[in-house]
PDB file of C-alpha atoms and ligand atoms in Angstrom:
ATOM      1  CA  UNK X  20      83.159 105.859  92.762  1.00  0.00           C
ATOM      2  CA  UNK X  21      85.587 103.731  94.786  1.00  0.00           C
ATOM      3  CA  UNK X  22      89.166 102.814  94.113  1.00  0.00           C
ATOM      4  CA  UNK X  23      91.762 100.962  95.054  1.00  0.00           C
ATOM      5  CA  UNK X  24      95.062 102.526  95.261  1.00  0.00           C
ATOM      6  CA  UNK X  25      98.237  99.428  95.729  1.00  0.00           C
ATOM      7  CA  UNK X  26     101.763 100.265  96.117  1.00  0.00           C
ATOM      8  CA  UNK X  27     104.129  96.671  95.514  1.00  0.00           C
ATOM      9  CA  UNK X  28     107.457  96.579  97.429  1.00  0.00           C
ATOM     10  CA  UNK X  29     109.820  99.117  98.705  1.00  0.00           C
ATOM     11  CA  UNK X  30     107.067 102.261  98.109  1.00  0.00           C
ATOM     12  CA  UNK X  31     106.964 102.179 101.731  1.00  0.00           C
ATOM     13  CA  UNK X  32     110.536 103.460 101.654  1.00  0.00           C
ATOM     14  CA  UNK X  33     109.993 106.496  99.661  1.00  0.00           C
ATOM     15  CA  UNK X  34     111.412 109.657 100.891  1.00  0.00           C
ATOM     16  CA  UNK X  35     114.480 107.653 101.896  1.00  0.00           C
ATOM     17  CA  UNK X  36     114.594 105.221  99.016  1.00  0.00           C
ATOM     18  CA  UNK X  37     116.975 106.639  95.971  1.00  0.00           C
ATOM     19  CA  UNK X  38     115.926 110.158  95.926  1.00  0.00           C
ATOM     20  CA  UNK X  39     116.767 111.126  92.522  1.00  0.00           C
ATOM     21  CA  UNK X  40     114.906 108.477  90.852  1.00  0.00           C
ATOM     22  CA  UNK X  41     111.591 108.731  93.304  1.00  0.00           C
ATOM     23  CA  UNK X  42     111.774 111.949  95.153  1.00  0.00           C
ATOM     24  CA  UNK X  43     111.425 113.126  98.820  1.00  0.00           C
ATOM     25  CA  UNK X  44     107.967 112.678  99.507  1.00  0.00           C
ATOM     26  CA  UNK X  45     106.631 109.843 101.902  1.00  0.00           C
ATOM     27  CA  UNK X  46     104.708 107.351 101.480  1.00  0.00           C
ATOM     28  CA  UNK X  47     102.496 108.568 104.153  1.00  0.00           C
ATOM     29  CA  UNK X  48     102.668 112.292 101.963  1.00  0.00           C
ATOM     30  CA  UNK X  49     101.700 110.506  98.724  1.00  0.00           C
ATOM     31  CA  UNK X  50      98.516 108.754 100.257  1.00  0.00           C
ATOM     32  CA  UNK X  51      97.620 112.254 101.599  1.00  0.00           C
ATOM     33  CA  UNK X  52      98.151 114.074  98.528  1.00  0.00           C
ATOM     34  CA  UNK X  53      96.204 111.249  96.631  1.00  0.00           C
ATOM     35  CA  UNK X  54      93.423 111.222  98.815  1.00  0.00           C
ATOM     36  CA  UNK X  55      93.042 114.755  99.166  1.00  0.00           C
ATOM     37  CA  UNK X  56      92.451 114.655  95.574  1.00  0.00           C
ATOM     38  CA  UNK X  57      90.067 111.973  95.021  1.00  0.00           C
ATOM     39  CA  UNK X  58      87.796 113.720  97.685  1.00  0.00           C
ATOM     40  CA  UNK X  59      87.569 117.130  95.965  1.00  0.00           C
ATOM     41  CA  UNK X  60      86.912 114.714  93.201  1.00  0.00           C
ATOM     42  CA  UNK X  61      83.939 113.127  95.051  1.00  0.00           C
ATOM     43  CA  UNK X  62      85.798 109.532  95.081  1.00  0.00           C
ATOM     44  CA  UNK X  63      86.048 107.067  97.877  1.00  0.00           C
ATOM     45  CA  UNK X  64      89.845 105.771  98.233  1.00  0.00           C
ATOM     46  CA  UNK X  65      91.673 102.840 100.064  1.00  0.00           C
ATOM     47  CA  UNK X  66      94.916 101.942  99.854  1.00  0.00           C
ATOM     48  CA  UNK X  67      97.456  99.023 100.461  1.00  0.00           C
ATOM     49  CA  UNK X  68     101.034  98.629 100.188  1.00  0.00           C
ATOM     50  CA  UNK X  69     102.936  95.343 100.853  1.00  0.00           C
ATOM     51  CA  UNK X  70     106.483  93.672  99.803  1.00  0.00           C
ATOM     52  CA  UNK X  71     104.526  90.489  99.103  1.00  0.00           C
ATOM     53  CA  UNK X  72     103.738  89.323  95.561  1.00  0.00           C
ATOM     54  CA  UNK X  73     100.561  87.175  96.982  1.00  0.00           C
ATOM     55  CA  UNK X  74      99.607  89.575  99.664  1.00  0.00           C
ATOM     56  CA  UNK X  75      99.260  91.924  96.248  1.00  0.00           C
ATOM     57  CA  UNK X  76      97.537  89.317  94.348  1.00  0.00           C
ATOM     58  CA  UNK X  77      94.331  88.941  96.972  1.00  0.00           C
ATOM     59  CA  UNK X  78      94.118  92.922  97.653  1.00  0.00           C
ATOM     60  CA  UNK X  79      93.709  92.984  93.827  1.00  0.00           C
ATOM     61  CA  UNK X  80      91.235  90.143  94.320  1.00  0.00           C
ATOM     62  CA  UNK X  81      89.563  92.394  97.224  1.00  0.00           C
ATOM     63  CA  UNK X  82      88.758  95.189  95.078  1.00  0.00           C
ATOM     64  CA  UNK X  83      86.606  92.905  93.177  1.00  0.00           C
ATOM     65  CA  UNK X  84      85.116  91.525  96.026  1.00  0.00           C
ATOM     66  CA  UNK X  85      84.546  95.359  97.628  1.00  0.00           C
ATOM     67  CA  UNK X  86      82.480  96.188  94.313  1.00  0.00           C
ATOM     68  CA  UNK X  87      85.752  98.859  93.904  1.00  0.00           C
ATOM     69  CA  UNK X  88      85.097 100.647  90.961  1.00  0.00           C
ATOM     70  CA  UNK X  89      89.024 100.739  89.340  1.00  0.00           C
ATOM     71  CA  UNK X  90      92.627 100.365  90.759  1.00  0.00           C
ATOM     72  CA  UNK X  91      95.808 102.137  90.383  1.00  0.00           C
ATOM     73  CA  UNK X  92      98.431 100.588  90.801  1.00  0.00           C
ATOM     74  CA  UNK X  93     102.525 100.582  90.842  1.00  0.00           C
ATOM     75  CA  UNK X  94     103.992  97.160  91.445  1.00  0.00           C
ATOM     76  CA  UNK X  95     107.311  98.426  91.757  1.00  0.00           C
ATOM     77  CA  UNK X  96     109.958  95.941  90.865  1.00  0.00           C
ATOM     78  CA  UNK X  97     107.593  93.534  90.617  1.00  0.00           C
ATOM     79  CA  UNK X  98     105.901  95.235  87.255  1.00  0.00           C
ATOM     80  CA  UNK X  99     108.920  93.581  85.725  1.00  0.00           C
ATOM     81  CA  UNK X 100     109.090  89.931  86.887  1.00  0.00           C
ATOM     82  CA  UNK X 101     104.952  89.026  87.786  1.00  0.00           C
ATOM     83  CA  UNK X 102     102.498  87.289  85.645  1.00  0.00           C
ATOM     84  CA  UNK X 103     100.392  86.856  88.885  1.00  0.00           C
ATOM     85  CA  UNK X 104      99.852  90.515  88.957  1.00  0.00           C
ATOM     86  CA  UNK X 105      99.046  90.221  85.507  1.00  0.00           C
ATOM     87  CA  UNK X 106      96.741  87.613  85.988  1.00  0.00           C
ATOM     88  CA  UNK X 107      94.738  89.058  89.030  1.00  0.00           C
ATOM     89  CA  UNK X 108      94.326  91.958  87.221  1.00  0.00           C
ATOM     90  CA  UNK X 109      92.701  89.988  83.900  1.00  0.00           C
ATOM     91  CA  UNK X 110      91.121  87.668  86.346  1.00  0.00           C
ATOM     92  CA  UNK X 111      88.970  90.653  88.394  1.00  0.00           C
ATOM     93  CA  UNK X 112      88.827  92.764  85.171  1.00  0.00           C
ATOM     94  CA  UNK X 113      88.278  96.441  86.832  1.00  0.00           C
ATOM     95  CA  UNK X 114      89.647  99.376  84.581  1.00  0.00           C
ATOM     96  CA  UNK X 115      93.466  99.025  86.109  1.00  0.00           C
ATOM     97  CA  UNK X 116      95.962 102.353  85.707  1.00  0.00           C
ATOM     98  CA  UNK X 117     100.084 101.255  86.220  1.00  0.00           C
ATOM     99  CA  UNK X 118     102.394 103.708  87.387  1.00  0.00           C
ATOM    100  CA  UNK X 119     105.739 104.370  88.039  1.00  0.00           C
ATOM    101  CA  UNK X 120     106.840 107.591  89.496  1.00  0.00           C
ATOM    102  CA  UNK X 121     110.392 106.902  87.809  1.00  0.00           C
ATOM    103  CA  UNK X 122     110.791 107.502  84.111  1.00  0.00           C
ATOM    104  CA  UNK X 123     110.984 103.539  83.544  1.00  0.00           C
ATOM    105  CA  UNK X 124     111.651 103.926  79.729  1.00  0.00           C
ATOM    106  CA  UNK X 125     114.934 105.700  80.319  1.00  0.00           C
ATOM    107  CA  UNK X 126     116.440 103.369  82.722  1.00  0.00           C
ATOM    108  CA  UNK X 127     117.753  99.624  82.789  1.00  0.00           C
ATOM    109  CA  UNK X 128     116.633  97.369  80.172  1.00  0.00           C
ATOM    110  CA  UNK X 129     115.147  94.985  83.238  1.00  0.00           C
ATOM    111  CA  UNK X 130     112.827  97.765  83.679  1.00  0.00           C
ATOM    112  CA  UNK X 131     111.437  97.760  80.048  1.00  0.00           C
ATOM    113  CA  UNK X 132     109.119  94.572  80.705  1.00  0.00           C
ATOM    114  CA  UNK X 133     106.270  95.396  82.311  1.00  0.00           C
ATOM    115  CA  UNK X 134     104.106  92.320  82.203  1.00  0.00           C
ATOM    116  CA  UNK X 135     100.877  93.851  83.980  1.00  0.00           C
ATOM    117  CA  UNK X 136     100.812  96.573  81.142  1.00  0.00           C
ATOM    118  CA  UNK X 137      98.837  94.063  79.135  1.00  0.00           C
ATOM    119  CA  UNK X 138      95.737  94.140  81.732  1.00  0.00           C
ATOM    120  CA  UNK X 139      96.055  97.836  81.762  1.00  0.00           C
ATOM    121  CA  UNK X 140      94.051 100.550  80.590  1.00  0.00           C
ATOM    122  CA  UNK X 141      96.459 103.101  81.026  1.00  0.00           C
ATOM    123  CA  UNK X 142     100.267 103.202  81.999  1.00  0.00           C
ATOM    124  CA  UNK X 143     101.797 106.682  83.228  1.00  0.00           C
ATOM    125  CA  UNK X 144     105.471 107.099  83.916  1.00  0.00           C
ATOM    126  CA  UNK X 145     107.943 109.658  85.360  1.00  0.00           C
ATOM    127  CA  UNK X 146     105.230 112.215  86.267  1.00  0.00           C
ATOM    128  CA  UNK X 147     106.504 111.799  89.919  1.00  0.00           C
ATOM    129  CA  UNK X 148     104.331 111.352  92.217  1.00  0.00           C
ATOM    130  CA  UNK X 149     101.913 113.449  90.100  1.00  0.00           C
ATOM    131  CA  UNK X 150     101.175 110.407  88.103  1.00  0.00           C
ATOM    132  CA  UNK X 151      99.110 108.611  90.651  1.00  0.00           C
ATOM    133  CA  UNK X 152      96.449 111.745  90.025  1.00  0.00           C
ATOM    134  CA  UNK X 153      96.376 111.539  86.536  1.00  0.00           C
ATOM    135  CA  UNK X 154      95.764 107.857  87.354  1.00  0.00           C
ATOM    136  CA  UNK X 155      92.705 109.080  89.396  1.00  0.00           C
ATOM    137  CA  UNK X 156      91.540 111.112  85.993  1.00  0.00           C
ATOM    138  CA  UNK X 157      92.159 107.726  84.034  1.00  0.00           C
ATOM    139  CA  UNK X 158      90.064 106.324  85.967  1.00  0.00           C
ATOM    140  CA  UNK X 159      87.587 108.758  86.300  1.00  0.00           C
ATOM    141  CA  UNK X 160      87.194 109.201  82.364  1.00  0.00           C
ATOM    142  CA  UNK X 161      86.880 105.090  82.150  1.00  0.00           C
ATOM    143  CA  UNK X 162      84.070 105.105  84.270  1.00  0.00           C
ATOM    144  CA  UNK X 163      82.153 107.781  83.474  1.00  0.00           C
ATOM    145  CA  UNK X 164      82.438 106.397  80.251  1.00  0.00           C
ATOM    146  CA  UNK X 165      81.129 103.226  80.544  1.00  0.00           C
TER     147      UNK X 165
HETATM  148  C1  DQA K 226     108.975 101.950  90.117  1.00  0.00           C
HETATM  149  C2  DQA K 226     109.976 101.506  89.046  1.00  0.00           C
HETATM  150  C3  DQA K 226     110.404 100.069  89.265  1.00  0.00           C
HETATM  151  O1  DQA K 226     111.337  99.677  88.274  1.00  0.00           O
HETATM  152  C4  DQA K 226     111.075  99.918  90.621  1.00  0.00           C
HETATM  153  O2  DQA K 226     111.422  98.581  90.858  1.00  0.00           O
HETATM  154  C5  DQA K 226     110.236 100.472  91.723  1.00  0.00           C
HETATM  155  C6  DQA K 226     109.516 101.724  91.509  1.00  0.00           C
HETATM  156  C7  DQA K 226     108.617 103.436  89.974  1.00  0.00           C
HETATM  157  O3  DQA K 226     107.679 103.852  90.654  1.00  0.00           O
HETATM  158  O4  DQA K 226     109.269 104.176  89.246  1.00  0.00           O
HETATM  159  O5  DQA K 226     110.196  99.924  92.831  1.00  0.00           O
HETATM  160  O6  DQA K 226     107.789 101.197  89.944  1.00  0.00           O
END
């Protein structure tokens, strides 16, 4: 099994970016820990970050055209503004987990649209960075199941 893991913009800044909403951990420490995990797991990761709405469009295209097998993903501020995302992810139609390491529901109203949601199989929030693993066992149930 191979998935895609895509961070939207900013999630490059973590571990310096607002602390008490997303934590001290890297960016570099969260593809470690998440990678680290999908190997004991027997699962092939790649990842991608950018803080460009199209750049994030074709690497959701790209997992199609890799034969990826699912794709997590946390668009960041752009979960709340982007029917692109929303439409590359209905467009390639892999099994597609959203997270947010923030607890999304308890903070601005801005933040209560999510328009990829739709496309999603799963959405996990304000697990930390904890949620991108129970992402991988999303994903890992959806495929095995099908
Ligand atoms: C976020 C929540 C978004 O509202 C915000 O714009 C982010 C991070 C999260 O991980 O909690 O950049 O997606």
């Amino acid at each position: 099994m191979k998935i895609l893991v895509i961070n939207g913009p900013n999630l490059n800044m973590l571990g310096i970016r607002e602390p008490e909403h997303y934590g001290r951990e890297t960016y570099e420490d969260l593809i470690q820990k998440i990678d680290a995990y999908c190997a004991s797991r027997g699962i092939e990761a790649a990842f991608y970050q950018s803080n460009h709405e199209g750049d994030l469009v074709d690497h959701i295209q790209e997992a199609y055209f890799a034969g990826m097998d699912g794709i997590i993903i946390n668009p960041g501020a752009y979960t709340h503004t982007s029917i692109a995302l929303l439409d590359a992810v209905n467009a390639v139609k892999l099994p597609t987990v959203e997270v947010h390491i923030s607890a999304v529901e308890t903070r601005e109203d801005f933040r209560q649209v999510s328009f990829i949601r739709a496309a999603c199989i799963a959405t996990i929030t304000g697990q930390g960075t904890d949620g991108y693993l129970r992402a991988v066992d999303q994903l890992m149930e959806a495929c095995n199941g099908a």
